[in-house]
């Protein structure tokens, strides 16, 4: 029996004994797991541990306040969220040990996972991105008129990231039913609050975003539970975001290896006096809800449950690695079922018209598809791709966004998690750098990590030739070409643009869809009026000949065609069309056919996609080569604004010289 005295004041209001005991059991379980994990860590049986000791009440209050089918997005101190949602302990412990039966099959650590059946979406180490994902989940509920709340956690240190501002701003503008819980324990690793921000309390920030802000004692499970329950019930009826600041203490290091020497002893004295488990336990004893017999029974039941879970996890063999399985889990399986193009019903369409047509027909085909981007609403986008879409599909599905690329990409992921498709238009491909983390660390990795797909297409108006300078004309496809888990498309003609975009929107995997701005209104052709799709990963033979192979994509196709006509070249012109995956067999076929290869792209030479293709040819087709594999690309400088400087930067003229040298080799 505990002999602890109550050092906190609890108000049970009208809560019955059964509810109080249920809260106690739920609160005690993560604490007992913590005790065991710290022992296992010292024994070397687990490699790392992020402790939530002293903060358990917030997690349990959140779980109990929300309905079972409402999403919670926890951080690495929210063990109670996972246990509170009754995740089997054997799987949870297997996850901690990197075993195959864990939620990530050994591919990620501790709490970096989610479980859709349990309505939990886990974090990534970058801390801030999950806030916008919560927005997307909540937006999906709102679109479906489903009266549900979503709750997302962040630590006070992580609020210094821009993702915090972006997520709260979007949630407020769109009035999304999200509860943002800031666990304010005073430290971001070793950095105290006064070195993170100048204000004292997060409740001061809420009004600046136009949202309510409430402070609770995060160590008081009853106060926190009652508060969150009330808020969740309220925003189900009247959707809106609310900021909750839960004051608490982090009683161990950021993670165990970092220690706590930098923390004043007074902090731990205060935290110890407000221990959420010990104080609630003492309160229940004083209320006669808990007695020696019932307490022993609860502790024994929890101990047995933990030991059984550990026994199962430890009995499992160490994960075996199979490269085929690792690569196979990059993407959600997608069986391409082609929709044929009707070439008997066509009309003249510019590149821009074909993209707009494909997007419109996809909106008609998939009522769950939501479009988001800056100025895409009434204005129709800066390139007018979505002109008139609001009249047909409404503002709920064609959404103007604030200027916050990271939050909108995160929102797109949240929409996907909650059953929608999402398309995000970058106003210019250059601006995607502001959402880089969401793409390469969230969208690209999420299916490999824990099997959750990202049904998101990001449209990227790209390229030079319009005199727009260093920040509106970059070719940045190579930034993402190195990232497993993405798919990259870069069409060169209206016909391909429409069909490939339709396929990208059908496929439940993350896409970057590059559209060359200079082609939007410069080229046109007869394009089928019906909805049709083209296979991803298949190159297009634009021309066929015997003397040389030109491998390119995007604007490079048009430069190459012009050069071949001007120089009267009899050769293959292979348009890759898709860059991830790229068509290795088509490349092999053309190399074996001509023996001479030149690769052309608009992006800078160093680190460009052409280097990878050239290396692959050198390794796999060496015996077929009659000359060195050559490349031509833009200068290794930022792209300039002035037209004559831009023309010099681009490879168009240098390509013809290089092509002639190759022909003469």
XYZ file of C-alpha atoms in Angstrom, residues 175-655:
481
model
C -11.529 26.306 -38.796
C -10.395 22.719 -38.445
C -11.447 20.619 -35.412
C -7.945 20.058 -34.023
C -6.764 20.186 -30.431
C -3.093 21.212 -30.388
C -1.571 20.043 -27.096
C 1.742 21.622 -26.112
C 3.476 19.594 -23.418
C 5.306 22.408 -21.677
C 8.020 20.787 -19.606
C 10.503 23.638 -19.870
C 13.206 21.963 -21.961
C 14.067 21.149 -25.559
C 16.769 18.544 -24.927
C 19.087 20.715 -22.774
C 17.864 24.117 -23.930
C 15.585 25.774 -21.348
C 12.448 27.654 -22.325
C 13.998 31.079 -21.849
C 16.476 30.251 -24.603
C 13.711 28.934 -26.875
C 11.174 31.775 -26.678
C 10.722 35.090 -24.895
C 7.089 34.694 -23.794
C 6.109 32.814 -20.648
C 3.021 30.872 -21.650
C 1.672 29.406 -24.870
C -1.828 30.559 -24.040
C -0.565 34.012 -25.034
C -0.077 32.781 -28.604
C -3.591 31.509 -29.240
C -5.263 34.910 -29.745
C -2.628 35.801 -32.335
C -3.865 32.897 -34.442
C -7.498 33.698 -33.740
C -8.038 30.611 -31.625
C -8.877 29.805 -28.034
C -5.976 28.882 -25.773
C -6.309 27.078 -22.462
C -3.742 26.158 -19.816
C -4.068 23.033 -17.696
C -2.010 21.325 -15.026
C -0.688 18.437 -17.109
C 0.178 16.463 -13.979
C -3.433 16.531 -12.810
C -5.094 13.761 -14.776
C -8.599 14.780 -13.758
C -8.221 18.431 -14.720
C -6.588 17.521 -18.040
C -9.108 14.792 -18.834
C -12.097 16.969 -17.968
C -10.711 19.845 -20.038
C -9.910 17.768 -23.122
C -13.225 15.911 -22.916
C -15.131 19.188 -22.874
C -13.122 20.633 -25.752
C -13.436 17.505 -27.901
C -17.190 17.402 -27.356
C -17.449 21.090 -28.221
C -15.428 21.055 -31.443
C -17.344 18.033 -32.720
C -20.394 20.312 -32.779
C -18.613 23.551 -33.662
C -15.428 22.719 -35.630
C -12.467 24.949 -34.759
C -8.900 24.572 -33.490
C -7.954 25.039 -29.852
C -4.497 25.379 -28.300
C -4.024 23.578 -24.984
C -0.929 24.208 -22.890
C -0.296 21.326 -20.498
C 2.214 22.325 -17.824
C 4.384 19.412 -16.731
C 7.884 18.180 -15.881
C 10.336 16.006 -17.767
C 11.802 13.889 -15.004
C 14.490 12.172 -17.057
C 16.795 13.175 -19.893
C 15.722 14.020 -23.423
C 16.707 10.400 -23.943
C 18.528 8.356 -21.372
C 22.016 8.825 -22.814
C 21.842 12.630 -22.558
C 21.398 12.677 -18.784
C 20.013 15.568 -16.715
C 23.070 17.361 -15.264
C 22.015 20.607 -16.933
C 18.695 20.690 -15.017
C 18.546 22.504 -11.615
C 17.717 20.293 -8.623
C 14.778 22.552 -7.755
C 13.112 21.516 -11.025
C 13.184 17.864 -10.008
C 12.010 18.664 -6.507
C 8.981 20.435 -7.919
C 8.352 17.688 -10.465
C 8.649 14.949 -7.879
C 6.154 16.682 -5.611
C 3.695 16.763 -8.514
C 4.232 13.225 -9.776
C 1.004 12.403 -11.624
C 0.944 8.716 -10.710
C 1.814 8.946 -7.021
C -0.490 11.879 -6.335
C -3.471 10.364 -8.123
C -2.865 7.087 -6.337
C -2.840 8.854 -2.970
C -6.016 10.712 -3.907
C -7.823 7.485 -4.778
C -6.783 5.995 -1.459
C -8.073 9.036 0.394
C -11.361 8.763 -1.478
C -11.691 5.084 -0.616
C -11.646 4.175 -4.287
C -8.393 2.248 -3.932
C -7.390 -0.104 -1.107
C -4.431 -2.416 -0.469
C -6.148 -5.431 -2.014
C -7.392 -3.695 -5.161
C -4.095 -1.880 -5.633
C -2.074 -5.097 -5.394
C -4.424 -6.789 -7.830
C -4.050 -3.993 -10.402
C -0.259 -3.927 -10.073
C -0.069 -7.707 -10.383
C -2.280 -7.743 -13.493
C -0.146 -5.066 -15.140
C 3.095 -6.822 -14.237
C 1.880 -10.113 -15.722
C 0.754 -8.332 -18.886
C 4.143 -6.642 -19.289
C 6.104 -9.842 -18.659
C 4.021 -11.799 -21.168
C 4.535 -9.106 -23.776
C 8.275 -9.040 -23.166
C 8.532 -12.813 -23.215
C 6.871 -12.893 -26.622
C 9.015 -10.072 -28.015
C 12.286 -11.531 -26.724
C 11.399 -14.966 -28.080
C 11.130 -13.587 -31.586
C 14.230 -14.045 -33.684
C 16.246 -11.073 -34.841
C 14.893 -9.634 -38.072
C 16.311 -11.165 -41.226
C 16.923 -8.854 -44.145
C 15.542 -9.564 -47.603
C 16.387 -6.953 -50.203
C 13.393 -7.894 -52.331
C 11.044 -7.252 -49.420
C 12.787 -4.006 -48.472
C 12.462 -2.616 -51.995
C 8.978 -4.046 -52.397
C 7.666 -2.134 -49.400
C 8.686 1.279 -50.750
C 5.317 1.782 -52.408
C 1.741 0.774 -51.835
C 0.969 -1.857 -54.488
C -0.739 -0.340 -57.510
C -2.022 -2.446 -60.379
C -2.060 -0.233 -63.452
C -5.316 -0.842 -65.299
C -5.077 1.360 -68.384
C -7.923 3.545 -69.561
C -7.529 3.741 -73.318
C -7.319 7.012 -75.178
C -10.060 7.507 -77.779
C -8.163 8.902 -80.756
C -11.409 9.254 -82.716
C -12.570 12.051 -80.431
C -9.820 14.648 -80.097
C -9.357 18.392 -80.000
C -6.443 20.767 -80.273
C -5.026 21.255 -76.805
C -2.078 23.228 -75.597
C 0.129 21.719 -72.904
C -1.646 23.825 -70.278
C -5.082 22.782 -71.565
C -4.199 19.094 -71.477
C -3.082 19.291 -67.849
C -6.208 21.202 -66.896
C -8.361 18.688 -68.758
C -6.698 15.709 -67.059
C -7.045 17.343 -63.655
C -10.713 18.196 -64.220
C -11.577 14.680 -65.359
C -9.743 13.212 -62.368
C -11.801 15.458 -60.085
C -14.918 14.072 -61.737
C -13.701 10.483 -61.438
C -12.546 10.768 -57.813
C -14.959 12.763 -55.625
C -12.514 12.284 -52.737
C -9.799 14.258 -54.594
C -8.994 17.647 -53.036
C -6.890 20.346 -54.724
C -4.808 22.786 -52.675
C -2.442 25.577 -53.595
C -1.769 29.283 -53.528
C -4.232 31.240 -55.687
C -5.752 28.143 -57.315
C -9.292 29.138 -56.344
C -11.133 32.061 -57.905
C -7.941 33.246 -59.587
C -7.457 29.839 -61.209
C -3.755 29.571 -60.351
C -0.964 31.726 -61.723
C -0.939 29.599 -64.888
C -4.763 29.243 -64.946
C -4.702 25.432 -64.707
C -7.668 25.441 -62.310
C -9.569 28.289 -63.940
C -13.286 27.649 -63.497
C -12.775 24.695 -61.155
C -14.478 26.394 -58.224
C -17.664 26.803 -60.242
C -17.707 23.075 -60.983
C -16.308 21.551 -57.795
C -16.699 24.205 -55.096
C -14.333 25.852 -52.640
C -14.212 22.828 -50.348
C -12.406 20.756 -52.985
C -10.498 23.570 -54.712
C -8.794 25.262 -51.800
C -6.793 28.455 -51.757
C -4.045 28.082 -49.180
C -1.944 30.428 -47.097
C 1.701 30.745 -48.159
C 2.973 27.727 -46.257
C 4.212 24.887 -48.420
C 5.213 22.624 -45.547
C 1.824 22.800 -43.844
C -0.095 22.203 -47.052
C 1.973 19.154 -48.017
C 1.515 17.845 -44.486
C -2.207 18.514 -44.763
C -2.239 16.554 -48.021
C -0.710 13.584 -46.204
C -3.328 13.863 -43.478
C -6.077 13.867 -46.087
C -4.610 10.676 -47.551
C -4.438 9.015 -44.138
C -8.121 9.775 -43.653
C -9.325 8.400 -46.985
C -8.865 11.219 -49.490
C -6.663 11.935 -52.469
C -4.784 15.220 -52.564
C -3.113 17.365 -55.175
C -0.896 20.266 -54.176
C 0.105 22.871 -56.727
C 3.416 24.566 -56.135
C 3.030 28.044 -57.527
C 6.536 27.517 -58.904
C 8.630 24.382 -58.497
C 11.304 26.519 -56.836
C 9.048 27.089 -53.820
C 8.941 23.390 -53.004
C 12.119 23.880 -50.982
C 9.889 25.286 -48.227
C 8.124 21.914 -48.068
C 11.198 19.761 -48.650
C 11.110 17.976 -45.301
C 7.505 16.883 -45.664
C 8.288 15.370 -49.076
C 11.561 13.557 -48.461
C 10.977 12.496 -44.851
C 7.215 12.116 -44.535
C 5.634 11.364 -47.908
C 8.521 9.341 -49.299
C 9.227 7.178 -46.249
C 5.846 6.584 -44.655
C 4.838 3.445 -46.555
C 8.256 1.848 -46.132
C 8.245 2.710 -42.427
C 4.819 1.514 -41.332
C 2.723 0.706 -44.365
C 0.721 3.923 -44.606
C 0.469 5.211 -48.168
C 0.624 8.865 -49.216
C -1.945 9.457 -51.955
C -0.515 12.856 -52.884
C 0.472 14.470 -56.186
C 2.532 17.655 -56.106
C 2.399 19.592 -59.359
C 5.601 21.461 -60.134
C 5.644 24.288 -62.752
C 9.325 24.219 -63.627
C 12.023 25.258 -66.053
C 13.572 28.196 -67.859
C 13.015 30.108 -71.057
C 10.689 32.695 -69.573
C 13.272 35.076 -68.088
C 12.149 34.537 -64.516
C 15.556 34.279 -62.854
C 17.086 32.189 -60.056
C 13.967 31.640 -57.951
C 11.267 30.981 -60.547
C 13.088 28.980 -63.237
C 15.073 26.239 -61.545
C 15.040 22.651 -62.705
C 15.048 20.846 -59.373
C 13.950 17.301 -60.211
C 17.368 15.960 -59.184
C 16.728 17.128 -55.606
C 14.156 14.342 -55.334
C 15.537 11.765 -57.774
C 17.787 10.503 -54.965
C 14.861 9.905 -52.586
C 13.442 6.354 -52.473
C 9.681 6.204 -52.108
C 8.788 9.025 -54.491
C 7.623 8.789 -58.084
C 8.677 11.541 -60.509
C 6.996 12.389 -63.802
C 8.198 14.944 -66.381
C 6.131 14.932 -69.615
C 7.116 16.702 -72.819
C 3.842 16.802 -74.776
C 0.155 17.604 -74.151
C -0.921 14.017 -74.850
C 1.516 12.606 -72.331
C 0.863 15.312 -69.757
C -2.844 14.508 -69.592
C -2.464 10.725 -69.490
C 0.430 10.647 -67.052
C -1.255 13.098 -64.686
C -4.369 10.927 -64.627
C -2.265 7.890 -63.730
C -0.408 9.786 -61.017
C -3.713 10.777 -59.458
C -5.001 7.196 -59.632
C -1.867 5.736 -58.036
C -2.017 5.926 -54.196
C 1.682 6.830 -53.929
C 3.469 10.198 -53.665
C 4.280 11.921 -56.964
C 6.164 14.977 -58.096
C 4.696 15.989 -61.446
C 6.929 18.435 -63.323
C 5.366 20.733 -65.926
C 7.630 22.939 -68.021
C 6.294 26.486 -67.888
C 7.688 27.406 -71.306
C 5.689 24.566 -72.854
C 2.352 25.570 -71.313
C 1.242 27.755 -74.222
C 4.010 27.139 -76.748
C 2.999 23.710 -78.048
C -0.274 22.035 -78.915
C -1.503 18.848 -80.554
C -4.600 16.723 -81.017
C -5.375 15.223 -77.626
C -8.175 12.733 -76.893
C -11.111 14.316 -75.093
C -11.865 11.272 -72.964
C -10.250 10.252 -69.679
C -7.206 8.074 -70.343
C -4.060 6.945 -68.544
C -0.466 6.180 -69.519
C 1.827 3.739 -67.754
C 4.378 5.131 -65.343
C 7.975 4.008 -65.858
C 7.769 3.564 -69.613
C 9.806 5.756 -71.961
C 8.474 7.015 -75.296
C 10.271 6.515 -78.594
C 9.822 9.953 -80.148
C 12.025 9.074 -83.143
C 13.885 5.981 -84.229
C 17.120 5.730 -86.200
C 20.430 3.900 -86.295
C 23.301 6.336 -85.774
C 22.942 7.675 -82.234
C 20.763 7.527 -79.119
C 19.561 10.754 -77.510
C 18.076 10.198 -74.061
C 16.231 13.135 -72.542
C 12.958 14.411 -71.049
C 10.895 17.588 -70.745
C 12.120 20.537 -72.779
C 15.138 18.473 -73.802
C 12.895 16.486 -76.147
C 12.105 19.617 -78.122
C 15.709 20.786 -78.216
C 16.779 17.350 -79.406
C 14.108 17.193 -82.119
C 15.139 20.600 -83.431
C 18.813 19.616 -83.449
C 18.118 16.347 -85.254
C 16.146 18.146 -87.939
C 18.716 20.896 -88.354
C 21.645 18.453 -88.476
C 19.761 15.728 -90.388
C 20.533 13.127 -87.728
C 19.243 9.576 -88.133
C 18.943 8.378 -84.564
C 16.789 7.311 -81.633
C 15.183 10.020 -79.534
C 14.070 8.454 -76.260
C 11.856 10.539 -73.982
C 12.056 9.099 -70.467
C 8.771 10.747 -69.416
C 9.057 9.305 -65.907
C 12.250 9.680 -63.885
C 11.366 7.560 -60.843
C 11.122 4.834 -61.927
C 12.992 5.270 -65.206
C 12.817 2.813 -68.076
C 16.093 0.870 -67.927
C 15.042 -1.632 -70.575
C 14.266 1.065 -73.119
C 17.654 2.641 -72.405
C 19.371 -0.717 -72.805
C 17.554 -1.331 -76.087
C 18.578 1.959 -77.675
C 22.195 1.670 -76.487
C 22.516 -1.830 -77.922
C 20.998 -0.596 -81.158
C 23.195 2.465 -81.887
C 26.281 2.127 -79.669
C 26.499 5.901 -79.261
C 24.644 7.718 -76.482
C 24.197 11.318 -75.391
C 22.034 12.344 -72.446
C 20.473 15.799 -72.371
C 18.676 17.625 -69.593
C 17.928 21.208 -68.611
C 19.081 20.781 -65.033
C 22.694 21.586 -64.157
C 25.259 18.968 -65.170
C 26.819 18.078 -61.820
C 24.593 15.790 -59.800
C 21.999 15.725 -62.547
C 19.915 12.710 -63.519
C 22.048 12.209 -66.618
C 24.994 11.199 -64.462
C 23.074 8.275 -62.960
C 21.854 7.091 -66.345
C 25.345 7.370 -67.825
C 26.783 5.357 -64.934
C 24.134 2.667 -65.388
C 24.895 2.445 -69.114
C 28.609 2.175 -68.388
C 28.017 -0.664 -65.957
C 25.352 -2.624 -67.843
C 25.861 -1.847 -71.541
C 29.621 -1.330 -71.827
C 30.095 -3.997 -74.491
C 27.565 -2.260 -76.750
C 29.270 1.143 -76.688
C 31.250 2.482 -79.637
C 31.989 5.815 -77.975
C 32.054 7.348 -74.498
C 28.654 8.125 -73.017
C 28.273 11.882 -73.341
C 26.145 14.366 -71.426
C 25.041 17.917 -71.953
C 23.183 20.068 -69.480
C 22.957 23.592 -68.111
C 25.912 25.367 -66.547
C 26.752 24.617 -62.943
C 25.503 28.026 -61.815
C 22.173 29.377 -60.603
C 19.931 30.243 -63.516
C 20.263 33.940 -64.474
C 17.493 36.420 -65.275
C 18.780 38.278 -68.354
C 17.713 36.574 -71.596
C 21.196 36.412 -73.127
C 22.657 35.060 -69.884
C 19.828 32.544 -69.624
C 20.424 31.372 -73.205
C 24.097 30.856 -72.418
C 23.181 28.978 -69.238
C 20.923 26.498 -71.056
C 22.443 23.552 -72.983
C 20.556 23.997 -76.236
C 23.446 25.282 -78.370
C 26.181 23.302 -76.609
C 24.146 20.149 -77.172
